[in-house]
């Protein structure tokens, strides 16, 4: 989803800015996230912040989900790449099972999947207690090896032949998903993914 269907930075980053501008989050949430990352971060990695949404601690789930739907409608949907829409239409016309699997929170993934007419949308599932977010993310996170496990489960459930399936990704976090399928495509590559694609003979395309 991020930097493939929607070219550019993660839409979760944009949504955080949206929450900031609306006054839903502020300096305390930013500082808590920064402190958490420092305590758990290996060098040059955002992995801890993918696996724990500290900025959502104590936030009302229904309110955040409502804001997420509005954000997707107003700011994400207009940015969907035209070439991505064409590719999606191709898969639908071919009768393929289509799914979005993303490490972004599910409250952002599902509204976009709905707008795209994609019945299956899988994102990071966030733990809640009494209608409030705890900040914790359930494993497996659909990123890295976890994304690969989600795809394997999806293939098993729908009896899909992964050797005849397609996958699209932009970064090393998509490597495990891409290597599972017979038709991997590297889209808008970042963080050395173009080099990885060339090493494996995977096609590279630009949807920006």
Coordinates of N, CA and C in Angstrom, one line a residue:
X1 N 0.8 -1.2 0.0 CA 0.0 0.0 0.0 C 0.9 1.3 0.0
X2 N 1.7 1.4 1.0 CA 2.6 2.6 1.1 C 3.6 2.6 0.1
X3 N 3.7 3.7 -0.7 CA 4.7 4.0 -1.7 C 4.5 3.0 -2.9
X4 N 3.4 2.3 -3.0 CA 3.0 1.5 -4.1 C 1.7 2.0 -4.7
X5 N 0.6 1.6 -4.0 CA -0.7 2.2 -4.4 C -0.7 3.7 -4.2
X6 N -0.1 4.1 -3.0 CA 0.0 5.5 -2.7 C 1.4 5.9 -2.7
X7 N 1.9 6.5 -3.8 CA 3.3 6.9 -3.8 C 3.7 7.9 -2.7
X8 N 4.9 7.8 -2.2 CA 5.4 8.7 -1.2 C 5.5 8.0 0.2
X9 N 5.7 8.8 1.2 CA 5.9 8.3 2.6 C 4.6 7.5 3.1
X10 N 4.8 6.8 4.1 CA 3.8 6.0 4.7 C 2.6 6.9 5.1
X11 N 1.4 6.4 4.8 CA 0.2 7.2 5.1 C 0.0 7.3 6.6
X12 N 0.6 6.4 7.3 CA 0.5 6.6 8.8 C 1.2 7.8 9.3
X13 N 2.3 8.2 8.6 CA 3.0 9.4 9.0 C 2.1 10.6 8.7
X14 N 1.4 10.6 7.5 CA 0.5 11.7 7.2 C -0.7 11.7 8.2
X15 N -1.2 10.6 8.6 CA -2.3 10.5 9.5 C -1.9 11.1 10.9
X16 N -0.6 10.8 11.3 CA -0.2 11.3 12.6 C -0.1 12.9 12.5
X17 N 0.3 13.4 11.4 CA 0.3 14.9 11.2 C -1.1 15.4 11.3
X18 N -2.1 14.6 10.7 CA -3.5 15.0 10.7 C -4.0 15.1 12.2
X19 N -3.6 14.1 12.9 CA -4.0 14.0 14.3 C -3.4 15.2 15.1
X20 N -2.2 15.5 14.8 CA -1.5 16.6 15.4 C -2.2 17.9 15.1
X21 N -2.5 18.1 13.9 CA -3.2 19.4 13.5 C -4.6 19.5 14.1
X22 N -5.2 18.4 14.4 CA -6.5 18.4 15.0 C -6.4 18.5 16.5
X23 N -5.2 18.4 17.1 CA -5.0 18.5 18.5 C -5.3 17.1 19.2
X24 N -5.5 16.0 18.5 CA -5.7 14.7 19.1 C -4.5 14.2 19.7
X25 N -3.3 14.4 19.1 CA -2.0 14.1 19.7 C -1.2 15.4 19.8
X26 N -0.1 15.4 20.6 CA 0.7 16.5 20.7 C 2.1 16.1 21.2
X27 N 2.8 17.1 21.8 CA 4.2 16.8 22.3 C 4.3 15.7 23.2
X28 N 3.4 15.4 24.2 CA 3.6 14.3 25.1 C 3.6 13.0 24.3
X29 N 2.7 12.8 23.3 CA 2.7 11.6 22.5 C 3.9 11.4 21.7
X30 N 4.4 12.5 21.1 CA 5.6 12.5 20.3 C 6.8 12.2 21.1
X31 N 6.9 12.8 22.3 CA 8.0 12.5 23.2 C 8.0 11.1 23.7
X32 N 6.8 10.5 24.0 CA 6.7 9.1 24.5 C 7.1 8.2 23.4
X33 N 6.8 8.5 22.1 CA 7.2 7.6 21.0 C 8.7 7.7 20.8
X34 N 9.2 8.9 20.9 CA 10.7 9.1 20.8 C 11.4 8.3 21.8
X35 N 11.0 8.4 23.1 CA 11.6 7.7 24.2 C 11.5 6.2 24.0
X36 N 10.4 5.7 23.5 CA 10.2 4.2 23.3 C 11.1 3.8 22.2
X37 N 11.2 4.6 21.1 CA 12.1 4.2 20.0 C 13.6 4.1 20.5
X38 N 14.0 5.1 21.3 CA 15.4 5.1 21.8 C 15.7 3.9 22.6
X39 N 14.7 3.4 23.4 CA 14.9 2.3 24.3 C 15.0 1.0 23.5
X40 N 14.3 0.9 22.4 CA 14.1 -0.4 21.7 C 14.8 -0.4 20.4
X41 N 15.3 0.7 19.9 CA 15.7 0.8 18.5 C 17.1 0.3 18.2
X42 N 17.3 -0.7 17.3 CA 18.6 -1.0 16.8 C 19.0 0.1 15.9
X43 N 20.3 0.3 15.5 CA 20.7 1.4 14.7 C 19.9 1.5 13.4
X44 N 19.5 2.8 13.2 CA 18.8 3.1 11.9 C 17.6 2.2 11.6
X45 N 16.7 2.1 12.5 CA 15.5 1.3 12.3 C 14.3 1.9 13.0
X46 N 13.2 1.8 12.2 CA 11.9 2.2 12.8 C 11.0 1.0 13.2
X47 N 11.6 -0.1 13.3 CA 10.9 -1.3 13.6 C 10.1 -1.2 14.9
X48 N 10.7 -0.7 16.0 CA 10.0 -0.6 17.3 C 8.7 0.2 17.1
X49 N 8.7 1.2 16.3 CA 7.5 2.1 16.2 C 6.5 1.4 15.3
X50 N 6.9 0.5 14.5 CA 5.9 -0.3 13.7 C 5.2 -1.3 14.6
X51 N 5.9 -1.7 15.7 CA 5.3 -2.8 16.5 C 4.6 -2.3 17.8
X52 N 4.7 -1.0 18.0 CA 4.1 -0.4 19.2 C 3.7 1.0 18.9
X53 N 2.4 1.3 18.9 CA 1.9 2.6 18.5 C 1.7 3.4 19.8
X54 N 2.8 3.9 20.4 CA 2.8 4.6 21.6 C 1.9 5.8 21.6
X55 N 1.8 6.5 20.4 CA 1.1 7.7 20.3 C -0.4 7.5 20.4
X56 N -0.9 6.3 20.3 CA -2.3 6.0 20.4 C -2.7 5.5 21.8
X57 N -1.8 5.4 22.7 CA -2.1 4.9 24.1 C -3.2 5.8 24.7
X58 N -4.3 5.1 25.1 CA -5.4 5.7 25.7 C -6.4 6.4 24.8
X59 N -6.2 6.4 23.5 CA -7.1 7.1 22.6 C -8.3 6.2 22.3
X60 N -9.5 6.9 22.2 CA -10.7 6.2 21.9 C -10.7 5.6 20.5
X61 N -11.0 4.3 20.5 CA -10.9 3.6 19.2 C -11.9 4.1 18.1
X62 N -13.1 4.3 18.5 CA -14.1 4.8 17.6 C -13.8 6.1 17.0
X63 N -13.2 7.0 17.9 CA -12.9 8.4 17.4 C -11.7 8.3 16.4
X64 N -10.7 7.5 16.7 CA -9.6 7.4 15.8 C -10.0 6.7 14.5
X65 N -10.9 5.7 14.5 CA -11.3 5.1 13.3 C -12.2 6.0 12.4
X66 N -13.0 6.9 13.1 CA -13.7 7.9 12.3 C -12.8 8.9 11.6
X67 N -11.8 9.3 12.4 CA -10.8 10.3 11.8 C -10.0 9.6 10.7
X68 N -9.7 8.3 10.8 CA -9.0 7.6 9.8 C -9.8 7.5 8.5
X69 N -11.1 7.2 8.7 CA -11.9 7.1 7.5 C -12.0 8.4 6.7
X70 N -12.1 9.5 7.5 CA -12.2 10.9 6.9 C -10.8 11.2 6.2
X71 N -9.7 10.8 6.9 CA -8.4 11.1 6.3 C -8.2 10.3 5.0
X72 N -8.6 9.1 5.0 CA -8.4 8.3 3.7 C -9.3 8.9 2.6
X73 N -10.5 9.3 3.0 CA -11.4 9.8 1.9 C -10.9 11.2 1.4
X74 N -10.4 12.0 2.3 CA -10.0 13.4 1.8 C -8.5 13.5 1.3
X75 N -7.6 12.7 1.9 CA -6.2 12.9 1.6 C -5.5 11.8 1.0
X76 N -6.0 10.5 1.2 CA -5.3 9.4 0.7 C -5.9 9.0 -0.7
X77 N -7.2 8.8 -0.8 CA -7.8 8.4 -2.0 C -7.4 9.3 -3.2
X78 N -7.3 10.6 -3.1 CA -6.9 11.4 -4.3 C -5.5 11.1 -4.7
X79 N -4.6 10.5 -3.9 CA -3.2 10.2 -4.2 C -3.0 8.8 -4.8
X80 N -4.0 8.0 -4.9 CA -3.8 6.7 -5.5 C -3.2 6.8 -6.9
X81 N -2.1 6.1 -7.2 CA -1.5 6.2 -8.5 C -2.4 5.7 -9.6
X82 N -2.4 6.4 -10.7 CA -3.2 6.0 -11.8 C -2.8 4.6 -12.4
X83 N -1.5 4.4 -12.4 CA -1.0 3.1 -12.9 C -1.4 2.0 -12.0
X84 N -1.4 2.3 -10.7 CA -1.9 1.3 -9.7 C -3.3 0.9 -9.9
X85 N -4.2 1.9 -10.2 CA -5.6 1.6 -10.5 C -5.7 0.7 -11.8
X86 N -4.9 1.0 -12.8 CA -4.9 0.2 -14.0 C -4.5 -1.3 -13.7
X87 N -3.5 -1.4 -12.9 CA -3.0 -2.8 -12.6 C -4.1 -3.5 -11.7
X88 N -4.7 -2.8 -10.8 CA -5.7 -3.4 -10.0 C -6.9 -3.8 -10.9
X89 N -7.3 -3.0 -11.8 CA -8.4 -3.4 -12.7 C -8.1 -4.6 -13.5
X90 N -6.8 -4.7 -13.9 CA -6.4 -5.9 -14.7 C -6.6 -7.2 -13.8
X91 N -6.2 -7.1 -12.6 CA -6.3 -8.3 -11.7 C -7.8 -8.7 -11.5
X92 N -8.6 -7.6 -11.3 CA -10.0 -7.9 -11.1 C -10.7 -8.5 -12.3
X93 N -10.3 -8.0 -13.5 CA -10.9 -8.5 -14.7 C -10.5 -10.0 -15.0
X94 N -9.3 -10.3 -14.5 CA -8.8 -11.7 -14.6 C -9.4 -12.6 -13.6
X95 N -10.2 -12.1 -12.7 CA -10.8 -12.9 -11.7 C -9.9 -13.3 -10.6
X96 N -8.8 -12.6 -10.3 CA -7.9 -12.9 -9.3 C -8.4 -12.6 -7.9
X97 N -8.0 -13.3 -6.9 CA -8.2 -12.9 -5.5 C -7.3 -11.8 -5.2
X98 N -7.8 -10.6 -4.9 CA -6.9 -9.4 -4.6 C -7.0 -9.0 -3.1
X99 N -5.8 -8.7 -2.6 CA -5.8 -8.4 -1.2 C -4.7 -7.3 -1.0
X100 N -4.9 -6.4 0.0 CA -3.9 -5.4 0.4 C -3.4 -5.9 1.7
X101 N -2.1 -6.1 1.8 CA -1.4 -6.6 3.0 C -0.4 -5.5 3.4
X102 N -0.5 -4.8 4.5 CA 0.3 -3.7 4.8 C 0.6 -3.6 6.3
X103 N 1.8 -3.1 6.6 CA 2.2 -2.9 8.0 C 1.5 -1.7 8.6
X104 N 0.8 -0.9 7.8 CA 0.1 0.3 8.4 C -1.1 -0.2 9.2
X105 N -1.6 0.6 10.1 CA -2.7 0.2 11.0 C -3.9 -0.2 10.1
X106 N -4.7 -1.2 10.6 CA -5.8 -1.7 9.9 C -6.9 -0.6 9.7
X107 N -6.9 0.4 10.7 CA -8.0 1.4 10.5 C -7.7 2.3 9.3
X108 N -6.5 2.2 8.7 CA -6.2 3.0 7.5 C -6.3 2.1 6.3
X109 N -5.9 0.8 6.5 CA -5.9 -0.1 5.3 C -7.3 -0.5 4.9
X110 N -8.2 -0.8 5.8 CA -9.5 -1.2 5.4 C -10.4 -0.1 4.7
X111 N -10.3 1.1 5.1 CA -11.1 2.1 4.4 C -10.6 2.3 3.0
X112 N -9.2 2.2 2.8 CA -8.7 2.4 1.4 C -9.1 1.1 0.6
X113 N -9.0 -0.1 1.2 CA -9.4 -1.3 0.4 C -10.9 -1.1 0.0
X114 N -11.7 -0.6 0.9 CA -13.1 -0.5 0.5 C -13.3 0.5 -0.6
X115 N -12.5 1.6 -0.6 CA -12.6 2.6 -1.7 C -12.2 2.0 -3.0
X116 N -11.2 1.1 -3.0 CA -10.6 0.5 -4.2 C -11.5 -0.7 -4.6
X117 N -12.5 -1.1 -3.8 CA -13.2 -2.3 -4.2 C -12.5 -3.6 -4.0
X118 N -11.5 -3.6 -3.0 CA -10.8 -4.8 -2.7 C -11.4 -5.4 -1.4
X119 N -11.9 -6.6 -1.5 CA -12.6 -7.1 -0.3 C -11.7 -7.5 0.8
X120 N -10.4 -7.7 0.6 CA -9.5 -8.2 1.6 C -8.5 -7.2 1.9
X121 N -8.5 -6.6 3.1 CA -7.5 -5.7 3.6 C -6.9 -6.0 4.9
X122 N -5.6 -6.3 5.0 CA -5.0 -6.7 6.2 C -3.9 -5.7 6.6
X123 N -4.1 -5.1 7.8 CA -3.1 -4.2 8.3 C -2.7 -4.6 9.8
X124 N -1.9 -3.8 10.4 CA -1.5 -4.0 11.8 C -2.8 -4.0 12.7
X125 N -3.0 -5.0 13.4 CA -4.2 -5.1 14.3 C -3.7 -4.6 15.7
X126 N -4.4 -3.6 16.2 CA -4.0 -2.9 17.4 C -4.9 -3.4 18.6
X127 N -4.2 -3.7 19.7 CA -4.9 -4.1 20.9 C -5.7 -3.0 21.5
X128 N -6.9 -3.4 22.0 CA -7.7 -2.4 22.7 C -8.2 -2.9 24.1
X129 N -8.5 -2.1 25.0 CA -9.1 -2.4 26.3 C -10.1 -1.4 26.6
X130 N -11.3 -1.8 26.9 CA -12.4 -1.0 27.2 C -12.6 0.2 26.2
X131 N -12.4 -0.1 24.9 CA -12.6 0.9 23.9 C -11.5 1.8 23.7
X132 N -10.4 1.6 24.3 CA -9.2 2.5 24.2 C -8.0 1.7 23.7
X133 N -7.2 2.3 22.9 CA -5.9 1.7 22.4 C -4.9 1.5 23.5
X134 N -4.3 0.4 23.6 CA -3.2 0.2 24.5 C -1.8 0.6 23.9
X135 N -1.8 0.8 22.6 CA -0.5 1.0 21.9 C 0.2 -0.2 21.4
X136 N -0.2 -1.4 21.9 CA 0.4 -2.6 21.4 C -0.2 -3.1 20.1
X137 N 0.6 -3.8 19.4 CA 0.2 -4.4 18.1 C 0.3 -5.9 18.2
X138 N -0.8 -6.6 17.7 CA -0.8 -8.0 17.7 C 0.2 -8.6 16.7
X139 N 0.9 -9.7 17.1 CA 1.7 -10.4 16.1 C 0.9 -11.4 15.4
X140 N 1.3 -11.7 14.1 CA 2.4 -11.1 13.4 C 2.1 -9.8 12.7
X141 N 2.9 -8.8 12.9 CA 2.8 -7.6 12.1 C 3.0 -7.9 10.6
X142 N 2.1 -7.4 9.8 CA 2.2 -7.6 8.3 C 3.4 -6.8 7.7
X143 N 4.6 -7.1 8.2 CA 5.8 -6.4 7.7 C 6.9 -7.4 7.8
X144 N 7.8 -7.4 6.8 CA 8.9 -8.3 6.9 C 8.5 -9.8 6.8
X145 N 9.0 -10.6 7.7 CA 8.6 -12.0 7.7 C 7.1 -12.1 8.0
X146 N 6.6 -11.2 8.8 CA 5.2 -11.3 9.2 C 4.3 -11.1 8.0
X147 N 4.7 -10.3 7.0 CA 3.9 -10.1 5.8 C 3.9 -11.4 5.0
X148 N 5.0 -12.1 5.0 CA 5.1 -13.3 4.3 C 4.1 -14.4 4.9
X149 N 4.0 -14.4 6.2 CA 3.2 -15.3 6.9 C 1.7 -15.0 6.6
X150 N 1.4 -13.7 6.6 CA 0.0 -13.4 6.2 C -0.4 -13.9 4.8
X151 N 0.5 -13.7 3.9 CA 0.3 -14.2 2.5 C 0.2 -15.7 2.5
X152 N 1.0 -16.4 3.2 CA 0.9 -17.8 3.2 C -0.5 -18.3 3.8
X153 N -0.9 -17.6 4.8 CA -2.2 -18.0 5.4 C -3.4 -17.7 4.4
X154 N -3.2 -16.5 3.7 CA -4.2 -16.2 2.7 C -4.3 -17.2 1.6
X155 N -3.1 -17.6 1.2 CA -3.0 -18.6 0.1 C -3.7 -19.9 0.5
X156 N -3.4 -20.3 1.8 CA -3.9 -21.6 2.3 C -5.5 -21.5 2.4
X157 N -6.0 -20.4 2.9 CA -7.4 -20.3 3.1 C -8.2 -20.3 1.7
X158 N -7.6 -19.6 0.7 CA -8.3 -19.5 -0.6 C -7.8 -20.5 -1.6
X159 N -6.9 -21.4 -1.1 CA -6.3 -22.5 -2.0 C -5.7 -21.9 -3.2
X160 N -4.8 -20.9 -3.0 CA -4.1 -20.2 -4.1 C -2.8 -20.8 -4.4
X161 N -2.4 -20.8 -5.6 CA -1.1 -21.3 -6.1 C -0.2 -20.1 -6.1
X162 N 0.7 -20.0 -5.1 CA 1.6 -18.8 -5.0 C 2.5 -18.7 -6.2
X163 N 2.8 -19.8 -6.8 CA 3.7 -19.8 -8.0 C 3.1 -19.1 -9.1
X164 N 1.8 -18.9 -9.1 CA 1.0 -18.2 -10.2 C 0.5 -16.9 -9.7
X165 N 0.9 -16.5 -8.5 CA 0.4 -15.3 -7.9 C 1.3 -14.1 -8.1
X166 N 0.8 -12.9 -7.8 CA 1.5 -11.6 -8.0 C 1.7 -10.9 -6.6
X167 N 2.7 -10.2 -6.5 CA 2.9 -9.4 -5.3 C 3.7 -8.1 -5.7
X168 N 3.4 -7.0 -5.0 CA 4.0 -5.7 -5.3 C 4.6 -5.2 -4.0
X169 N 5.8 -4.6 -4.0 CA 6.4 -4.0 -2.9 C 7.5 -3.1 -3.2
X170 N 7.8 -2.2 -2.3 CA 8.8 -1.1 -2.6 C 10.1 -1.2 -1.8
X171 N 10.1 -2.0 -0.7 CA 11.3 -1.9 0.2 C 11.7 -3.3 0.7
X172 N 12.8 -3.4 1.4 CA 13.3 -4.6 1.9 C 12.3 -5.3 2.9
X173 N 11.4 -4.5 3.4 CA 10.3 -5.0 4.3 C 9.3 -5.9 3.5
X174 N 9.4 -5.8 2.2 CA 8.5 -6.6 1.3 C 9.2 -7.8 0.8
X175 N 10.4 -8.0 1.1 CA 11.2 -9.1 0.4 C 10.6 -10.4 0.7
X176 N 10.2 -10.7 1.9 CA 9.7 -12.1 2.2 C 8.4 -12.3 1.4
X177 N 7.6 -11.3 1.3 CA 6.3 -11.5 0.5 C 6.7 -11.7 -1.0
X178 N 7.6 -10.9 -1.5 CA 7.9 -11.0 -2.9 C 8.5 -12.3 -3.3
X179 N 9.3 -12.9 -2.5 CA 10.0 -14.1 -2.8 C 9.0 -15.4 -2.8
X180 N 7.9 -15.2 -2.2 CA 6.9 -16.3 -2.1 C 6.2 -16.5 -3.4
X181 N 6.1 -15.5 -4.3 CA 5.2 -15.6 -5.5 C 6.0 -15.8 -6.7
X182 N 5.3 -16.2 -7.7 CA 5.9 -16.5 -9.0 C 6.1 -15.2 -9.8
X183 N 5.3 -14.1 -9.5 CA 5.3 -12.9 -10.2 C 5.5 -11.7 -9.3
X184 N 6.7 -11.5 -8.8 CA 7.0 -10.4 -7.9 C 7.3 -9.1 -8.7
X185 N 6.8 -8.0 -8.3 CA 7.1 -6.7 -8.9 C 7.6 -5.7 -7.8
X186 N 8.7 -5.0 -8.1 CA 9.2 -4.0 -7.2 C 8.8 -2.7 -7.8
X187 N 8.0 -1.9 -6.9 CA 7.4 -0.7 -7.4 C 8.0 0.5 -6.6
X188 N 8.4 1.6 -7.3 CA 8.9 2.8 -6.7 C 10.0 2.4 -5.6
X189 N 11.0 1.6 -6.0 CA 11.9 1.1 -5.0 C 12.7 2.1 -4.1
X190 N 12.8 1.8 -2.8 CA 13.5 2.6 -1.9 C 14.4 1.7 -1.0
X191 N 15.3 2.3 -0.3 CA 16.2 1.6 0.7 C 16.9 0.4 0.1
X192 N 17.5 0.6 -1.1 CA 18.3 -0.5 -1.7 C 17.4 -1.6 -2.4
X193 N 16.1 -1.4 -2.5 CA 15.3 -2.4 -3.1 C 15.6 -2.6 -4.6
X194 N 16.0 -1.6 -5.3 CA 16.3 -1.7 -6.7 C 17.5 -2.7 -6.9
X195 N 18.4 -2.6 -6.0 CA 19.6 -3.5 -6.1 C 19.2 -4.9 -5.8
X196 N 18.3 -5.1 -4.8 CA 17.8 -6.4 -4.5 C 17.0 -7.0 -5.6
X197 N 16.2 -6.2 -6.2 CA 15.4 -6.6 -7.4 C 16.3 -7.1 -8.5
X198 N 17.3 -6.4 -8.8 CA 18.2 -6.8 -9.9 C 18.9 -8.1 -9.6
X199 N 19.3 -8.3 -8.3 CA 20.0 -9.5 -7.9 C 19.1 -10.7 -8.1
X200 N 17.8 -10.5 -7.9 CA 16.8 -11.6 -8.1 C 16.1 -11.7 -9.4
X201 N 16.4 -10.7 -10.3 CA 15.8 -10.7 -11.6 C 14.4 -10.3 -11.6
X202 N 14.0 -9.5 -10.5 CA 12.6 -9.1 -10.4 C 12.3 -7.8 -11.2
X203 N 11.2 -7.7 -11.9 CA 10.9 -6.5 -12.6 C 10.8 -5.3 -11.7
X204 N 11.2 -4.1 -12.2 CA 11.1 -2.9 -11.4 C 10.2 -2.0 -12.3
X205 N 9.2 -1.3 -11.6 CA 8.3 -0.4 -12.2 C 8.1 0.8 -11.4
X206 N 7.6 1.9 -12.0 CA 7.3 3.1 -11.3 C 5.9 3.4 -11.4
X207 N 5.2 3.6 -10.3 CA 3.8 4.0 -10.2 C 3.7 5.4 -9.7
X208 N 4.7 6.1 -9.5 CA 4.7 7.5 -8.9 C 4.0 8.4 -10.0

